[in-house]
mmCIF file of C-alpha atoms in Angstrom:
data_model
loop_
_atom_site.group_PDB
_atom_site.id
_atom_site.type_symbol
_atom_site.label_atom_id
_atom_site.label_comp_id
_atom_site.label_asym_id
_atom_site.label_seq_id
_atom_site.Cartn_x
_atom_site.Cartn_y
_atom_site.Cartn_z
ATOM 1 C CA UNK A 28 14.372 68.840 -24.279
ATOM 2 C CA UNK A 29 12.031 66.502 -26.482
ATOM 3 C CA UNK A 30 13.372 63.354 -26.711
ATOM 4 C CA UNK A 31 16.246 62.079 -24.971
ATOM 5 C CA UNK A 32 18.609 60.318 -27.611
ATOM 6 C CA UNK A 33 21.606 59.804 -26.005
ATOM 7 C CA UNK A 34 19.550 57.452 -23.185
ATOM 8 C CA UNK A 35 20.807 53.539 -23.817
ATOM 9 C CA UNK A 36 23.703 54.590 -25.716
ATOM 10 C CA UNK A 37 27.230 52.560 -25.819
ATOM 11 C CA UNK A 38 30.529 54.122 -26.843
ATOM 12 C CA UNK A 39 31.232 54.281 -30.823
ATOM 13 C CA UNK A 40 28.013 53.496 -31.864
ATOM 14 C CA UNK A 41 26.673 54.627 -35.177
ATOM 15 C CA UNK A 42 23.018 56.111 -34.975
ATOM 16 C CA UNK A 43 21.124 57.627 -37.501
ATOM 17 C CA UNK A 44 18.203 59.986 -36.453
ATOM 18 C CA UNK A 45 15.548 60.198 -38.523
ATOM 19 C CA UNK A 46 13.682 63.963 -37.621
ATOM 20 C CA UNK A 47 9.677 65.133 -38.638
ATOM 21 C CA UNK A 48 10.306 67.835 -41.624
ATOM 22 C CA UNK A 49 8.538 70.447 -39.148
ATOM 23 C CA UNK A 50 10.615 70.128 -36.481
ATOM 24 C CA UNK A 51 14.134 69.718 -38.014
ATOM 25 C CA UNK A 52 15.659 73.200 -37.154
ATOM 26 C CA UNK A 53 14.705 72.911 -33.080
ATOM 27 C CA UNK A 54 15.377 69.028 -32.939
ATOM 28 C CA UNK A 55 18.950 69.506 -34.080
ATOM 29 C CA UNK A 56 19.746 71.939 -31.385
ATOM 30 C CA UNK A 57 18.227 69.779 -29.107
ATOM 31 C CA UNK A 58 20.118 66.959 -30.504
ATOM 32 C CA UNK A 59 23.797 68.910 -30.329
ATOM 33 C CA UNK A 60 22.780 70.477 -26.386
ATOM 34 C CA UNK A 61 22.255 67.037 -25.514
ATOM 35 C CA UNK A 62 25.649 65.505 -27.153
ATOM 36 C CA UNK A 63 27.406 68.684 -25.562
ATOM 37 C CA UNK A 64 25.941 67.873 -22.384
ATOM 38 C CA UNK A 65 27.443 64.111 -22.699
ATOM 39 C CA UNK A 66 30.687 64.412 -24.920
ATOM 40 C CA UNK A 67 33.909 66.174 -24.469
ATOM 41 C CA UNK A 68 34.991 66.702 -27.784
ATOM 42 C CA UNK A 69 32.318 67.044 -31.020
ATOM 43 C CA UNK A 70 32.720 67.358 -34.668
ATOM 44 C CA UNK A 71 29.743 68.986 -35.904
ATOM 45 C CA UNK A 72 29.686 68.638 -40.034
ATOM 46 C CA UNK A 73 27.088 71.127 -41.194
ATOM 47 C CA UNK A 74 25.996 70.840 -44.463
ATOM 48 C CA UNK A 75 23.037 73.209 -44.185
ATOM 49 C CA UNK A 76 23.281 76.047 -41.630
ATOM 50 C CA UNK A 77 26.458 78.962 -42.230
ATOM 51 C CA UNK A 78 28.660 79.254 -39.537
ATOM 52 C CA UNK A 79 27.845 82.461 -38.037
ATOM 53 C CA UNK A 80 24.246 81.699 -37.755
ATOM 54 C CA UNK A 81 24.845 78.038 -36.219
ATOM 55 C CA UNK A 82 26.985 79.355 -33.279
ATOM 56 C CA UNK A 83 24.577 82.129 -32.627
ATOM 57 C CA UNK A 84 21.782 79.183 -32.552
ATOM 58 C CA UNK A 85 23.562 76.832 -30.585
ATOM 59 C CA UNK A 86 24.332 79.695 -27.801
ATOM 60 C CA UNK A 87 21.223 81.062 -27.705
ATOM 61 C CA UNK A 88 19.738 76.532 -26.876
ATOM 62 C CA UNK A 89 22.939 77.427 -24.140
ATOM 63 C CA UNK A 90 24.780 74.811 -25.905
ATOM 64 C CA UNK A 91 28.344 75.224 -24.921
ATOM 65 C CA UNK A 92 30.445 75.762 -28.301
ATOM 66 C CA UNK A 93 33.426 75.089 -26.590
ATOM 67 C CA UNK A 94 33.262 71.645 -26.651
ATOM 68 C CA UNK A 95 32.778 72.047 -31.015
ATOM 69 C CA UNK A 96 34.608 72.033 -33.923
ATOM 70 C CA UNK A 97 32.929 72.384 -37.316
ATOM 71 C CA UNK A 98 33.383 70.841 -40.434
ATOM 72 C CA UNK A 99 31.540 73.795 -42.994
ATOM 73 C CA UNK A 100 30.137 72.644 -45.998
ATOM 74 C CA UNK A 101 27.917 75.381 -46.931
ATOM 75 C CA UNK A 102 29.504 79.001 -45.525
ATOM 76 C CA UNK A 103 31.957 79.672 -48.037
ATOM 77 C CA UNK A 104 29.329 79.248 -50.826
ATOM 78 C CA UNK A 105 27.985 82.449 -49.520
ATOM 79 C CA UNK A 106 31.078 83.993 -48.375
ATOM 80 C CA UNK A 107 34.369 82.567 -50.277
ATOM 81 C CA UNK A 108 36.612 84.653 -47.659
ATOM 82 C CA UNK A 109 35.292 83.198 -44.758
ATOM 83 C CA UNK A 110 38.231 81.975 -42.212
ATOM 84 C CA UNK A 111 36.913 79.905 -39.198
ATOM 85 C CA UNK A 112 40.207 80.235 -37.577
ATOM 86 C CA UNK A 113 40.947 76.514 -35.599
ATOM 87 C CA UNK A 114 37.204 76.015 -34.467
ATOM 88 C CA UNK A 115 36.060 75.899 -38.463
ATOM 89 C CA UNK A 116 37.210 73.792 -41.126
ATOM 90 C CA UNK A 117 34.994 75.201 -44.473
ATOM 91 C CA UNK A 118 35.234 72.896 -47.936
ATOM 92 C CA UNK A 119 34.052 74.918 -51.062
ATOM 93 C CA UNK A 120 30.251 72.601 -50.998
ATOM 94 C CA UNK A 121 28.095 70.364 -49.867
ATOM 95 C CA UNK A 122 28.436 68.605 -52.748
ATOM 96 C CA UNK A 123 32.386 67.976 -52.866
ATOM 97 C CA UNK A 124 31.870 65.123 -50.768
ATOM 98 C CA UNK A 125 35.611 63.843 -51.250
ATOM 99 C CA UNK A 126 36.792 67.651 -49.282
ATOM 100 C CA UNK A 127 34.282 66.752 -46.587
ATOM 101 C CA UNK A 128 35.821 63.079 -46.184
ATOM 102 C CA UNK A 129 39.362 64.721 -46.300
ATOM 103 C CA UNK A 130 38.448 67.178 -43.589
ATOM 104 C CA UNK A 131 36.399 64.979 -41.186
ATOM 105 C CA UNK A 132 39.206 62.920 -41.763
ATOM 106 C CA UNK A 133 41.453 65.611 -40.762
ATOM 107 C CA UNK A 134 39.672 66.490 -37.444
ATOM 108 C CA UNK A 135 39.771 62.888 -36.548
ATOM 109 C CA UNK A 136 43.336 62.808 -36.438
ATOM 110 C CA UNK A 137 44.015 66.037 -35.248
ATOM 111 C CA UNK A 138 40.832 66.558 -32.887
ATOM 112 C CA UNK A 139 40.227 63.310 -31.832
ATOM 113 C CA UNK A 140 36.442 64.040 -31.109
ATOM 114 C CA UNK A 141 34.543 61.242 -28.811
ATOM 115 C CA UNK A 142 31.166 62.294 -31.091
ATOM 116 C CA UNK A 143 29.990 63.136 -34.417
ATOM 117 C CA UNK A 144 27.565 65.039 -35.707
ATOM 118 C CA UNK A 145 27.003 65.111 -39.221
ATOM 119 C CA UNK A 146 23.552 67.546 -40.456
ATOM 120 C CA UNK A 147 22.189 66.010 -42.838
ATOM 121 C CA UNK A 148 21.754 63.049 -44.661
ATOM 122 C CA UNK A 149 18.703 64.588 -46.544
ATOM 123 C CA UNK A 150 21.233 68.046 -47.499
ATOM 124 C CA UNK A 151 23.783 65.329 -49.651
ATOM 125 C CA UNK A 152 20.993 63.888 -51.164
ATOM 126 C CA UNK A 153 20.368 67.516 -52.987
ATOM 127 C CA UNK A 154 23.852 67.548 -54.260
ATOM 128 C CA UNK A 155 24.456 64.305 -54.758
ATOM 129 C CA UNK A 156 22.835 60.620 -56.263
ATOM 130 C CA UNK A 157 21.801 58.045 -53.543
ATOM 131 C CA UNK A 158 24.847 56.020 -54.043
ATOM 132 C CA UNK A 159 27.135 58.451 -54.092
ATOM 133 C CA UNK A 160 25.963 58.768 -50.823
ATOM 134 C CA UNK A 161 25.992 55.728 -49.595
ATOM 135 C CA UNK A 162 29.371 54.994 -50.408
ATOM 136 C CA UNK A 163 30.573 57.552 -48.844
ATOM 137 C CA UNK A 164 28.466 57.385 -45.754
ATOM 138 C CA UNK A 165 30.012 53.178 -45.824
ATOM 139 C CA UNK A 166 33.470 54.769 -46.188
ATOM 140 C CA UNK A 167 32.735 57.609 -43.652
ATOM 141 C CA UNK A 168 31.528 54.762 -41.342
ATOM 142 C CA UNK A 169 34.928 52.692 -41.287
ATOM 143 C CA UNK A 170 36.718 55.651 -40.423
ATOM 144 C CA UNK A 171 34.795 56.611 -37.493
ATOM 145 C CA UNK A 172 34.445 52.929 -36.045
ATOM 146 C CA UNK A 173 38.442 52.808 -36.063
ATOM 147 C CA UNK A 174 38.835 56.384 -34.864
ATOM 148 C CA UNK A 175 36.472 55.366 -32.174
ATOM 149 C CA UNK A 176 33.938 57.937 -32.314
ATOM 150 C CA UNK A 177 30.383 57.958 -31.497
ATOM 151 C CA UNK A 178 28.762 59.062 -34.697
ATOM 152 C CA UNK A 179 24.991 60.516 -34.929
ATOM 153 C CA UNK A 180 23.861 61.581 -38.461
ATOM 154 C CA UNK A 181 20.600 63.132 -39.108
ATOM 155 C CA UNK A 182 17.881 62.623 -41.999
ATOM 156 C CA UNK A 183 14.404 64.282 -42.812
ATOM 157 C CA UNK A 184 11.710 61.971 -41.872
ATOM 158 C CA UNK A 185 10.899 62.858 -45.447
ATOM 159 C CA UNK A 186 13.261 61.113 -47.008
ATOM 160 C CA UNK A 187 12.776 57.742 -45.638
ATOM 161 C CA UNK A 188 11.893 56.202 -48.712
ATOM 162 C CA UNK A 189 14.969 57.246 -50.228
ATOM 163 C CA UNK A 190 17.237 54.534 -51.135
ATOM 164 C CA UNK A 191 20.238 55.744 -48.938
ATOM 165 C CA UNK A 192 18.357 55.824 -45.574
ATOM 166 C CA UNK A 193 16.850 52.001 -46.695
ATOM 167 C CA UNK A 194 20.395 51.097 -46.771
ATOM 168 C CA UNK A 195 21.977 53.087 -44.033
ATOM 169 C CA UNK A 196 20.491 50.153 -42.186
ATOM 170 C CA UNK A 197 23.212 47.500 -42.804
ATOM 171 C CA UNK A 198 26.183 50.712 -41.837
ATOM 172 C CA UNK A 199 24.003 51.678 -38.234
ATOM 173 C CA UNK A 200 23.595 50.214 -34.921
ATOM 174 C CA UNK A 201 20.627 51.801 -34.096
ATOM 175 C CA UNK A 202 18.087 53.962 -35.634
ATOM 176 C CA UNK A 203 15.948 56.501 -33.888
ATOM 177 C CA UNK A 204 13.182 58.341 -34.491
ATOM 178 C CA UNK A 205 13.056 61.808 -33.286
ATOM 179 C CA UNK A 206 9.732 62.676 -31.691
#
């Protein structure tokens, strides 16, 4: 494990990670063993990595995907059939950002996941204009303060001077910088 990110935390926080370009694929496994490790129930939005190939990543870090459900944002852009049964919720992009609200919004409620984990920032920003994002990263917030969930989303190290992760500042309680 690189860097321990979970060390200082308090319940419901909202943390955004910012992760070295080079080291983004390992550091998010690291990042999701750790939360498994810690949390009982995780949401894990991926905007990035299809289905198939996450779980077989996450098993082979011995994460336990038991403790995960997914919100898919990117899977049934390469496979429109694609049912992830009860584990998987899929929306049709990573750039409907009003399906991914409606279905994080969804596993709140029905899930009631102590931890978030939403991969990445930096993905929306391809699909989508910095304030899109940022509203609906401020809306996204609300919901997971009042749901009570402890919520860890993810940006390139990259995109730092990007106007949404200059302003995720005033919607975070802590910001850390993956090493």
């Amino acid at each position: 494990m690189a860097e321990d990110i979970i060390k200082g935390m308090e319940a419901n926080q909202i943390v955004l990670i910012i992760i070295p370009n080079e080291i983004y694929s390992d550091a998010i496994m690291d990042i999701a063993k750790q939360l498994s490790g810690k949390y009982k129930n995780i949401c894990y939005v991926s905007l990035n990595k299809l289905y198939n190939s996450l779980i077989a990543a996450l098993e082979k870090k011995g994460v336990n995907t038991g403790k995960f459900y997914f919100v898919d944002a990117i899977t049934k852009t390469a496979d429109p059939n694609f049912d992830g049964g009860k584990k998987c919720k899929c929306v049709s992009s990573p750039s409907h950002l009003t399906e991914i609200s409606l279905e994080i919004s969804a596993g709140l409620k029905d899930n009631k996941p102590d931890c978030l984990l939403l991969d990445s920032l930096s993905t929306l920003l391809i699909y989508q204009k910095d304030e899109v994002v940022t509203q609906f990263v401020h809306s996204l917030v609300a919901r997971l303060r009042s749901a009570n969930c402890t919520t860890f989303f993810t940006a390139l190290e990259g995109d730092t001077q990007r106007n949404l992760i200059k302003q995720l500042g005033m919607f975070v309680d802590k910001t850390i910088h993956y090493k």
